[in-house]
Amino acid sequence: MTTILVVEDNPTSRKLAVLVLKNAGYGVLQADEGEQAVRIVRDAMPDLILMDVQMAGMDGLTATSILKGDPATAGIPIIALTAFAMRGDEQKILAAGCNAYITKPYHYPDFLARVEQTLEASGRTVPPGRQASGSTPE
Ligand code: MN
């Protein structure tokens, strides 16, 4: 099963993302700050990480830098979840090593499409049934 770690400190946002991903056929793990996320990644080696940028405790870009700096976890794609849509953030996010980012608030079809694109781009498996109905037209 393709497993995704959702790292998000807002409980409502986290629960919604988890629900949408489970309904799409993914296995889902959860963390609410960066240090916990790094521990879970090292234990469970998920296929993809959705990483909130702003969190109490270790923030998402610090956690991303740690994971991307470790050869054991560097290959796991990370999608940043960012609340701000400012230009400088895209550069900071990509500089930290994130493979992609999603700006909050997001629509779930776009959210799932970005997850699928990022999984496919890294040679990982999208759950059956998602491939055909997959991407939203741009
Ligand atoms: Mn947050």
Short mmCIF file of C-alpha atoms and ligand atoms in Angstrom, two decimals:
data_model
loop_
_atom_site.label_atom_id
_atom_site.label_comp_id
_atom_site.label_asym_id
_atom_site.label_seq_id
_atom_site.Cartn_x
_atom_site.Cartn_y
_atom_site.Cartn_z
CA MET A 1 0.00 0.00 0.00
CA THR A 2 1.25 3.46 -0.85
CA THR A 3 1.75 5.24 2.47
CA ILE A 4 1.66 8.99 3.06
CA LEU A 5 2.74 10.82 6.21
CA VAL A 6 0.63 13.90 6.95
CA VAL A 7 2.51 16.42 9.10
CA GLU A 8 0.18 19.22 10.18
CA ASP A 9 -0.31 20.93 13.53
CA ASN A 10 -3.87 22.08 12.91
CA PRO A 11 -6.04 19.12 14.02
CA THR A 12 -8.96 19.99 11.72
CA SER A 13 -6.75 20.38 8.65
CA ARG A 14 -4.88 17.19 9.52
CA LYS A 15 -8.06 15.12 9.98
CA LEU A 16 -9.48 16.33 6.66
CA ALA A 17 -6.30 15.55 4.74
CA VAL A 18 -6.12 12.11 6.38
CA LEU A 19 -9.74 11.36 5.49
CA VAL A 20 -9.34 12.43 1.86
CA LEU A 21 -6.17 10.37 1.43
CA LYS A 22 -7.68 7.27 3.10
CA ASN A 23 -10.75 7.54 0.86
CA ALA A 24 -8.42 7.68 -2.15
CA GLY A 25 -6.84 4.37 -1.10
CA TYR A 26 -3.64 5.50 0.62
CA GLY A 27 -2.25 4.25 3.89
CA VAL A 28 -1.84 7.30 6.15
CA LEU A 29 0.46 8.15 9.07
CA GLN A 30 0.20 11.38 11.08
CA ALA A 31 2.46 13.77 12.96
CA ASP A 32 1.85 17.24 14.40
CA GLU A 33 5.40 18.64 14.44
CA GLY A 34 8.76 18.12 12.81
CA GLU A 35 10.69 16.02 15.32
CA GLN A 36 7.87 13.50 15.52
CA ALA A 37 7.72 13.52 11.71
CA VAL A 38 11.44 12.74 11.39
CA ARG A 39 11.11 9.81 13.83
CA ILE A 40 8.10 8.38 11.99
CA VAL A 41 9.80 8.72 8.60
CA ARG A 42 12.89 6.86 9.83
CA ASP A 43 10.74 4.06 11.31
CA ALA A 44 8.11 3.70 8.60
CA MET A 45 9.74 5.03 5.39
CA PRO A 46 6.52 6.40 3.84
CA ASP A 47 6.22 6.87 0.06
CA LEU A 48 5.44 10.58 0.36
CA ILE A 49 5.32 13.29 3.03
CA LEU A 50 2.88 16.20 3.20
CA MET A 51 4.67 18.77 5.35
CA ASP A 52 3.02 21.80 6.91
CA VAL A 53 5.54 24.66 6.89
CA GLN A 54 4.44 26.56 10.00
CA MET A 55 4.16 24.37 13.10
CA ALA A 56 4.64 24.70 16.82
CA GLY A 57 7.73 22.65 17.70
CA MET A 58 10.09 21.88 14.83
CA ASP A 59 8.84 23.65 11.69
CA GLY A 60 8.33 21.90 8.37
CA LEU A 61 11.31 23.34 6.52
CA THR A 62 13.71 22.34 9.30
CA ALA A 63 12.30 18.81 9.26
CA THR A 64 12.57 18.76 5.46
CA SER A 65 16.24 19.83 5.58
CA ILE A 66 17.00 17.01 8.06
CA LEU A 67 15.23 14.38 5.95
CA LYS A 68 16.74 15.59 2.67
CA GLY A 69 20.21 15.73 4.27
CA ASP A 70 20.05 12.06 5.29
CA PRO A 71 20.80 9.63 2.42
CA ALA A 72 18.40 7.09 4.00
CA THR A 73 15.40 9.43 3.62
CA ALA A 74 16.50 11.93 0.94
CA GLY A 75 14.62 10.07 -1.81
CA ILE A 76 11.20 10.37 -0.18
CA PRO A 77 9.27 13.14 -1.95
CA ILE A 78 8.01 15.98 0.25
CA ILE A 79 5.13 18.32 -0.61
CA ALA A 80 5.07 21.46 1.54
CA LEU A 81 1.71 22.73 2.76
CA THR A 82 1.98 26.48 3.00
CA ALA A 83 -0.51 29.02 4.23
CA PHE A 84 1.16 31.97 2.61
CA ALA A 85 1.12 32.57 -1.10
CA MET A 86 4.00 35.02 -1.13
CA ARG A 87 6.75 34.77 -3.72
CA GLY A 88 9.71 34.42 -1.36
CA ASP A 89 8.21 31.34 0.22
CA GLU A 90 8.36 29.27 -2.94
CA GLN A 91 12.13 29.80 -3.06
CA LYS A 92 12.56 29.01 0.65
CA ILE A 93 10.44 25.88 0.30
CA LEU A 94 12.29 24.58 -2.73
CA ALA A 95 15.66 25.55 -1.22
CA ALA A 96 14.84 23.41 1.84
CA GLY A 97 14.47 20.45 -0.51
CA CYS A 98 10.70 20.14 -0.95
CA ASN A 99 9.72 18.54 -4.27
CA ALA A 100 6.49 20.54 -4.59
CA TYR A 101 4.15 22.69 -2.55
CA ILE A 102 0.44 23.17 -2.07
CA THR A 103 -0.94 26.51 -0.94
CA LYS A 104 -3.68 26.40 1.72
CA PRO A 105 -6.62 26.56 1.53
CA TYR A 106 -6.76 24.00 -1.28
CA HIS A 107 -9.48 22.12 -3.14
CA TYR A 108 -9.27 18.38 -2.58
CA PRO A 109 -9.25 17.35 -6.29
CA ASP A 110 -6.22 19.61 -6.82
CA PHE A 111 -4.64 18.32 -3.61
CA LEU A 112 -5.02 14.68 -4.73
CA ALA A 113 -3.82 15.49 -8.24
CA ARG A 114 -0.64 17.07 -6.86
CA VAL A 115 -0.06 14.05 -4.60
CA GLU A 116 -0.45 11.70 -7.59
CA GLN A 117 1.81 13.79 -9.83
CA THR A 118 4.51 13.85 -7.17
CA LEU A 119 4.27 10.10 -6.51
CA GLU A 120 4.42 9.32 -10.23
CA ALA A 121 7.34 11.72 -10.77
CA SER A 122 9.32 9.76 -8.17
CA GLY A 123 8.38 6.37 -9.65
CA ARG A 124 5.98 5.45 -6.85
CA THR A 125 2.62 3.71 -7.09
CA VAL A 126 -0.72 5.52 -7.14
CA PRO A 127 -3.61 3.41 -5.73
CA PRO A 128 -5.66 1.53 -8.35
CA GLY A 129 -8.67 3.46 -9.55
CA ARG A 130 -6.94 6.77 -8.92
CA GLN A 131 -4.76 6.56 -12.04
CA ALA A 132 -7.67 6.62 -14.48
CA SER A 133 -9.68 9.36 -12.81
CA GLY A 134 -6.43 10.95 -11.67
CA SER A 135 -5.44 14.42 -12.62
CA THR A 136 -7.68 17.42 -12.80
CA PRO A 137 -7.46 19.25 -16.11
CA GLU A 138 -5.36 22.42 -15.80
MN MN B 1 0.56 24.93 10.84
#
